[in-house]
PDB file of C-alpha atoms in Angstrom:
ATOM      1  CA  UNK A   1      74.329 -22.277  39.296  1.00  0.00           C
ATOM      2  CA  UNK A   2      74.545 -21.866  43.401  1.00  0.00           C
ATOM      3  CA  UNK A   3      74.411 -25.150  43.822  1.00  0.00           C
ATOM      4  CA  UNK A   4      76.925 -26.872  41.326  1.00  0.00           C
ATOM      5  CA  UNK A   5      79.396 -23.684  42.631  1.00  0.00           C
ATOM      6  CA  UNK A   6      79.028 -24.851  46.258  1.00  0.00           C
ATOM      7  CA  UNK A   7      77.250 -28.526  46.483  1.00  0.00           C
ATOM      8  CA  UNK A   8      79.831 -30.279  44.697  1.00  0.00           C
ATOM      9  CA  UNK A   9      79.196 -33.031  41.979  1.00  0.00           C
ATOM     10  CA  UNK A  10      75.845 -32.160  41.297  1.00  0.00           C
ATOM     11  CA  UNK A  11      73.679 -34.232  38.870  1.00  0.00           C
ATOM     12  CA  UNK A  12      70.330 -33.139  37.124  1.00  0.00           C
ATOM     13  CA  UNK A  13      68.043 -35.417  36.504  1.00  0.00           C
ATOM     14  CA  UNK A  14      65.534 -34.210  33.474  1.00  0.00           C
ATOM     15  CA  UNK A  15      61.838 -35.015  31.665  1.00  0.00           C
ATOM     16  CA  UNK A  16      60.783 -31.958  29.504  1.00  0.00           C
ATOM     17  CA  UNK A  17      60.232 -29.104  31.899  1.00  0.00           C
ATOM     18  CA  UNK A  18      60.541 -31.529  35.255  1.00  0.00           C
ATOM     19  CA  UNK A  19      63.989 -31.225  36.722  1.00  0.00           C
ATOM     20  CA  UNK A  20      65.783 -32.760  40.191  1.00  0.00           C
ATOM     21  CA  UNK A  21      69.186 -31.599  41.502  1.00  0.00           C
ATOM     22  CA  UNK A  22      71.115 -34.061  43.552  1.00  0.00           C
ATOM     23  CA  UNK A  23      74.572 -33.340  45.111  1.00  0.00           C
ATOM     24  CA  UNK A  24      76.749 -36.624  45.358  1.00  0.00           C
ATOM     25  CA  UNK A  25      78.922 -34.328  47.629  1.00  0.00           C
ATOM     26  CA  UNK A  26      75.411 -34.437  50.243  1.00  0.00           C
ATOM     27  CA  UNK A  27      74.735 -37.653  49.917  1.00  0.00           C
ATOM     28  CA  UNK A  28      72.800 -38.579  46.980  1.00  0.00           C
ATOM     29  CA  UNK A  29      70.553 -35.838  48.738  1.00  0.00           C
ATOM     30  CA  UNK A  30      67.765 -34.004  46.563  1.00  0.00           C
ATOM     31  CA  UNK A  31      68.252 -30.368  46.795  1.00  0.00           C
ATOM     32  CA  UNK A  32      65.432 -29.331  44.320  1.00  0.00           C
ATOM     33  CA  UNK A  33      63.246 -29.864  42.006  1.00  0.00           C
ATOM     34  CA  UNK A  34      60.607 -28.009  39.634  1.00  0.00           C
ATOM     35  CA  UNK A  35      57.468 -28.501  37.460  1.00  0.00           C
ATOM     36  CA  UNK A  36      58.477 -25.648  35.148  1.00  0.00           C
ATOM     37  CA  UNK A  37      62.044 -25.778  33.923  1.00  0.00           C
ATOM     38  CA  UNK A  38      65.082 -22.945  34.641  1.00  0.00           C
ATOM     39  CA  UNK A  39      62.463 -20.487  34.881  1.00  0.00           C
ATOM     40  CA  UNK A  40      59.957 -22.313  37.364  1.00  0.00           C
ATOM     41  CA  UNK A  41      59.156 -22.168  40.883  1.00  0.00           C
ATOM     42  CA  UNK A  42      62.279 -24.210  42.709  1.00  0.00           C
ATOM     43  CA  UNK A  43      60.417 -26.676  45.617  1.00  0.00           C
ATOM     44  CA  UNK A  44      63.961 -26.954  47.748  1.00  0.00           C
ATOM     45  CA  UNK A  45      65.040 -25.088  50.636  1.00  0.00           C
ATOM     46  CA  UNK A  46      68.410 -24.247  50.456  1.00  0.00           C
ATOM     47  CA  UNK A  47      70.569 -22.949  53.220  1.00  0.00           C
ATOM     48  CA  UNK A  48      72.747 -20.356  51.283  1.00  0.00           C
ATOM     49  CA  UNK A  49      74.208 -18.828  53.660  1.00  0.00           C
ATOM     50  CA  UNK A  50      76.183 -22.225  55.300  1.00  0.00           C
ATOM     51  CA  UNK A  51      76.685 -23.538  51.816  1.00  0.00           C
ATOM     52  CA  UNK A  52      78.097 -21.008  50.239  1.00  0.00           C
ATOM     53  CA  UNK A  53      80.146 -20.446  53.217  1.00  0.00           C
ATOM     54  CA  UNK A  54      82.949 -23.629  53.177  1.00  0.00           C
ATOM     55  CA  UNK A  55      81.591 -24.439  56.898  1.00  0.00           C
ATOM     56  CA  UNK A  56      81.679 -27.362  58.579  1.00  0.00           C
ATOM     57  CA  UNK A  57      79.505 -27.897  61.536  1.00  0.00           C
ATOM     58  CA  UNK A  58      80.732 -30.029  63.732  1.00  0.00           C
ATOM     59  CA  UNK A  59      77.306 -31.407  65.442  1.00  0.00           C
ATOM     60  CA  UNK A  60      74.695 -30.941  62.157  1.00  0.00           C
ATOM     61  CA  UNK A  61      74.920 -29.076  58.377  1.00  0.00           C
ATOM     62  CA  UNK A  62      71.568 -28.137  57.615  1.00  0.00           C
ATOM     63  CA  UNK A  63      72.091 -27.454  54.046  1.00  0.00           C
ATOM     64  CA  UNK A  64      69.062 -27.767  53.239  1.00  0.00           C
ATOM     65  CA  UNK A  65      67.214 -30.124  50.463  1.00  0.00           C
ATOM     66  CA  UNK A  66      64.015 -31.425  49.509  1.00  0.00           C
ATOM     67  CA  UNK A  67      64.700 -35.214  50.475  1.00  0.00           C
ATOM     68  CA  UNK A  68      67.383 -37.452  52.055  1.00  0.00           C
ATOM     69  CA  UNK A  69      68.988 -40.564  53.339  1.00  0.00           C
ATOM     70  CA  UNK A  70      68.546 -40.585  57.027  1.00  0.00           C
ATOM     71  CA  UNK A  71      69.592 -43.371  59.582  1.00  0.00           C
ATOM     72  CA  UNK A  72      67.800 -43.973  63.056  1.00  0.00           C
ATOM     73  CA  UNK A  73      67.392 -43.981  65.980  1.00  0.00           C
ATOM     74  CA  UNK A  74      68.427 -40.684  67.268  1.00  0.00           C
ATOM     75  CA  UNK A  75      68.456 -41.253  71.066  1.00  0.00           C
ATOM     76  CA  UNK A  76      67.805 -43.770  73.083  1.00  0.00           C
ATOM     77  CA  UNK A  77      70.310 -47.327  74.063  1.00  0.00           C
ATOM     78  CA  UNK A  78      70.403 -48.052  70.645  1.00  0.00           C
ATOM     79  CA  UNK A  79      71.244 -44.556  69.214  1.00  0.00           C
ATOM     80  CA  UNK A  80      73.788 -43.817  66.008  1.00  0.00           C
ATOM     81  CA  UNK A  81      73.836 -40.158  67.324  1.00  0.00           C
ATOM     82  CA  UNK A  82      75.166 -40.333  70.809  1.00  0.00           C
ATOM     83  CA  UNK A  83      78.513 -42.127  72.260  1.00  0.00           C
ATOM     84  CA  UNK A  84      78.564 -44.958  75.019  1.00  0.00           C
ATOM     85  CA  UNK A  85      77.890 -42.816  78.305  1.00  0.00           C
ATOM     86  CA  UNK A  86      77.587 -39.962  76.950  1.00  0.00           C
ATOM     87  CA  UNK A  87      73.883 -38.243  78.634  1.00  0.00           C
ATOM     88  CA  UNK A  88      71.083 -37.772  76.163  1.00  0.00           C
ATOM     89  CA  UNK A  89      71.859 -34.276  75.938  1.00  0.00           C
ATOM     90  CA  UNK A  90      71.664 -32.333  73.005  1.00  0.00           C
ATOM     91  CA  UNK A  91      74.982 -31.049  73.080  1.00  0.00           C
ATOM     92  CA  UNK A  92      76.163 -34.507  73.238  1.00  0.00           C
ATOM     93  CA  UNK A  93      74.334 -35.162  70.072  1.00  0.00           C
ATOM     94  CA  UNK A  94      76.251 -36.078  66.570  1.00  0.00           C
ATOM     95  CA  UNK A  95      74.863 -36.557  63.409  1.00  0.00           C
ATOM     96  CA  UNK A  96      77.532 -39.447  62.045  1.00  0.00           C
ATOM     97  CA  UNK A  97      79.757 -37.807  59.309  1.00  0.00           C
ATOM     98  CA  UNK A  98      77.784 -40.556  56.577  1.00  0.00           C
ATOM     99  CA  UNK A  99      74.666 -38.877  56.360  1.00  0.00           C
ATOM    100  CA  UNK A 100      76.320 -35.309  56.847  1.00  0.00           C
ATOM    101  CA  UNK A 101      79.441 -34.502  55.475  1.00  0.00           C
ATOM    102  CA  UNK A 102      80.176 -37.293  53.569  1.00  0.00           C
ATOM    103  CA  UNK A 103      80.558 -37.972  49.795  1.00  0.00           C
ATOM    104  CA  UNK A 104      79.043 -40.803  48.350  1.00  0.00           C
ATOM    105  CA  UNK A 105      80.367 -42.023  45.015  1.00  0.00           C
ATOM    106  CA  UNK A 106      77.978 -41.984  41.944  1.00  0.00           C
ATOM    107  CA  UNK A 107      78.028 -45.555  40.485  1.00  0.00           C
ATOM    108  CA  UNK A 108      75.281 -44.724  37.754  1.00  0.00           C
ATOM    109  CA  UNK A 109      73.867 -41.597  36.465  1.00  0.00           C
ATOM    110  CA  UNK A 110      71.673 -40.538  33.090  1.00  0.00           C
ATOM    111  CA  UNK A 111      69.053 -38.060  32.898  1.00  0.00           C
ATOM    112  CA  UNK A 112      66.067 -40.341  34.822  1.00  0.00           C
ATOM    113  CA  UNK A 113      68.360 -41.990  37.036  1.00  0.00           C
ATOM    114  CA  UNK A 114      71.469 -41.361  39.485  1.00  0.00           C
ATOM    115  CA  UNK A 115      72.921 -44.362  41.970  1.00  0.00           C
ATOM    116  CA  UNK A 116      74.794 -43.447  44.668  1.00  0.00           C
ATOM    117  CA  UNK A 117      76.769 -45.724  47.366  1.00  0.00           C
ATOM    118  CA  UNK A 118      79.064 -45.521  50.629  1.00  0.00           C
ATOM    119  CA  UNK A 119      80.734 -47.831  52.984  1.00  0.00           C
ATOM    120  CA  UNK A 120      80.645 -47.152  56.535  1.00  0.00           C
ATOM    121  CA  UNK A 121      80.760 -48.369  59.820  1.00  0.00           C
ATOM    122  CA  UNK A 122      78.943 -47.172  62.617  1.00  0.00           C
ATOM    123  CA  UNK A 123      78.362 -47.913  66.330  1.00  0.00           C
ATOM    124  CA  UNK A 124      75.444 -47.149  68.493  1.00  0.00           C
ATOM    125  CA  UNK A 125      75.612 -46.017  72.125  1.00  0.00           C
ATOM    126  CA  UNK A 126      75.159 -49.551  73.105  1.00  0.00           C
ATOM    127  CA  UNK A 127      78.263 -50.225  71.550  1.00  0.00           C
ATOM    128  CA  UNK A 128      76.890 -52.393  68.920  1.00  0.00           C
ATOM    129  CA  UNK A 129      79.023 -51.971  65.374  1.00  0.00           C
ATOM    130  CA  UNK A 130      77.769 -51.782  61.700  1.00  0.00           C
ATOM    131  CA  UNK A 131      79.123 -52.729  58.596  1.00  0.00           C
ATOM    132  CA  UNK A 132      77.020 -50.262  56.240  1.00  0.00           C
ATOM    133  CA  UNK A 133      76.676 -50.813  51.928  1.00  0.00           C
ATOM    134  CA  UNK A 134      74.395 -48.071  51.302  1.00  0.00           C
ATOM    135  CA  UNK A 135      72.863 -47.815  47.853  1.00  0.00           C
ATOM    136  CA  UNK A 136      70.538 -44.829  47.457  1.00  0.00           C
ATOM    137  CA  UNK A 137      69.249 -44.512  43.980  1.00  0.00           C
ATOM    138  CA  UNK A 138      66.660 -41.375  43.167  1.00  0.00           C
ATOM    139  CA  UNK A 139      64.357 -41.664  39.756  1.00  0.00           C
ATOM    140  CA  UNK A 140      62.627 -38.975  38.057  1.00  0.00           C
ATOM    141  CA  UNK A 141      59.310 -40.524  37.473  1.00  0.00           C
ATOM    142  CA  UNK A 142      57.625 -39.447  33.659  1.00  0.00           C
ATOM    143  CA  UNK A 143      53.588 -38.962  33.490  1.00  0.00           C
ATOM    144  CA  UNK A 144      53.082 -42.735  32.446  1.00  0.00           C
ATOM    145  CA  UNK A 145      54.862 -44.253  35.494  1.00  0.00           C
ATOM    146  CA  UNK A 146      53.188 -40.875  38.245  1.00  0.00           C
ATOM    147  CA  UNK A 147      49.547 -42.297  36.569  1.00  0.00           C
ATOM    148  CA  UNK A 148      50.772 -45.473  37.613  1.00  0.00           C
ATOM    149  CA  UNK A 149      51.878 -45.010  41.128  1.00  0.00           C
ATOM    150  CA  UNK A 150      48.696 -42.834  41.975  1.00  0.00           C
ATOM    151  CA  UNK A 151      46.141 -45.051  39.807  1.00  0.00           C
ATOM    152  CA  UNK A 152      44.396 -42.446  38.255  1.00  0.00           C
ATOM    153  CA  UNK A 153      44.962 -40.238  35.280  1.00  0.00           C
ATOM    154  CA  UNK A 154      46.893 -36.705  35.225  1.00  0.00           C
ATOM    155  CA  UNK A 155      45.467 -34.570  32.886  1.00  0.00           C
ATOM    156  CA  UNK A 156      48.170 -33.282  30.273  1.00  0.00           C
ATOM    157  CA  UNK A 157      47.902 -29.624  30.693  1.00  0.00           C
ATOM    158  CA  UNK A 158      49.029 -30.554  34.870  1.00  0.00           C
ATOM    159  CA  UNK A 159      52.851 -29.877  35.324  1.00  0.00           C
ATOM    160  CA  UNK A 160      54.301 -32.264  37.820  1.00  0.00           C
ATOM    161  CA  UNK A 161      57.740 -32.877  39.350  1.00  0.00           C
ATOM    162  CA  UNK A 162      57.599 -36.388  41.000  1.00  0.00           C
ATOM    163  CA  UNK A 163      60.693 -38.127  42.346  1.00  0.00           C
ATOM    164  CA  UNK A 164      61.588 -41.810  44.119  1.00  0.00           C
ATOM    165  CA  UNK A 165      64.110 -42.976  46.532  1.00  0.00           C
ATOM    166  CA  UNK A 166      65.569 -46.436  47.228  1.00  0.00           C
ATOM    167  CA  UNK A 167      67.553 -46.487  50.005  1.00  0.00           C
TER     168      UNK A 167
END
């Protein structure tokens, strides 16, 4: 209820009693997820306090989440996060408005699956420019394809919440 109050278009993605929250509004980012339904244990930290707050941050929003699109580098020549001749100094440091603050649009979304994408453009302290598509789509995986992925078999009385990303 927090979240689809103050995260924006939030999606749930479902599979019996295994449950994701993603906010469009954060970037296709996932906020939570649990093994046990409404009721369960939620595996996201959440940062109530800014969220529910309206805030802005000009250099970073840590809002919190589980998992994320994320670009690099962070510092260096070829940085996304600092301007041309500004010093590697944290206060110089900017977290571009596309992984922050940014919506992304939801192209696709059902109860296993949401798709998420953004244009951008970003340059790096070297000056270089980039023409960005991102696609970021995030799957709720089901017993059959988590016994796949780990080759082995889960027992059914085990509760899991197991997610992808494809960025």
């Amino acid at each position: 209820s927090f979240l689809k109050k103050h995260a924006g278009n939030v999606i749930e993605l479902t599979n019996g009693d295994a449950k994701v929250l993603l906010s469009a509004d954060y970037q296709g980012r996932v906020f939570t997820s649990t093994a046990s339904g409404d009721t369960g244990t939620s595996f996201g930290w959440i940062n109530y306090n800014l969220l529910s707050s309206g805030e802005k941050k000009k250099q970073f929003n840590p809002v919190g989440g589980e998992e994320r699109f994320w670009l690099g580098p962070e510092g260096g020549q070829y940085s996304l996060y600092f301007k041309k001749n500004d010093s590697f100094n944290i206060n110089h440091w900017q977290v571009p408005p596309v992984i922050d603050t940014e919506k992304y649009n939801v192209d696709e979304s059902d109860n296993r699956n949401a798709i998420f994408s953004k244009t951008a453009t970003l340059t790096n302290y070297s000056g270089a420019t980039f023409n960005l598509q991102i696609t970021r789509k995030v799957r709720l995986l089901n017993p059959s394809d988590i016994q796949q992925k780990l080759h082995t078999p889960i027992p059914s009385n085990i509760k899991s919440v197991v997610f992808e990303s494809i960025n």
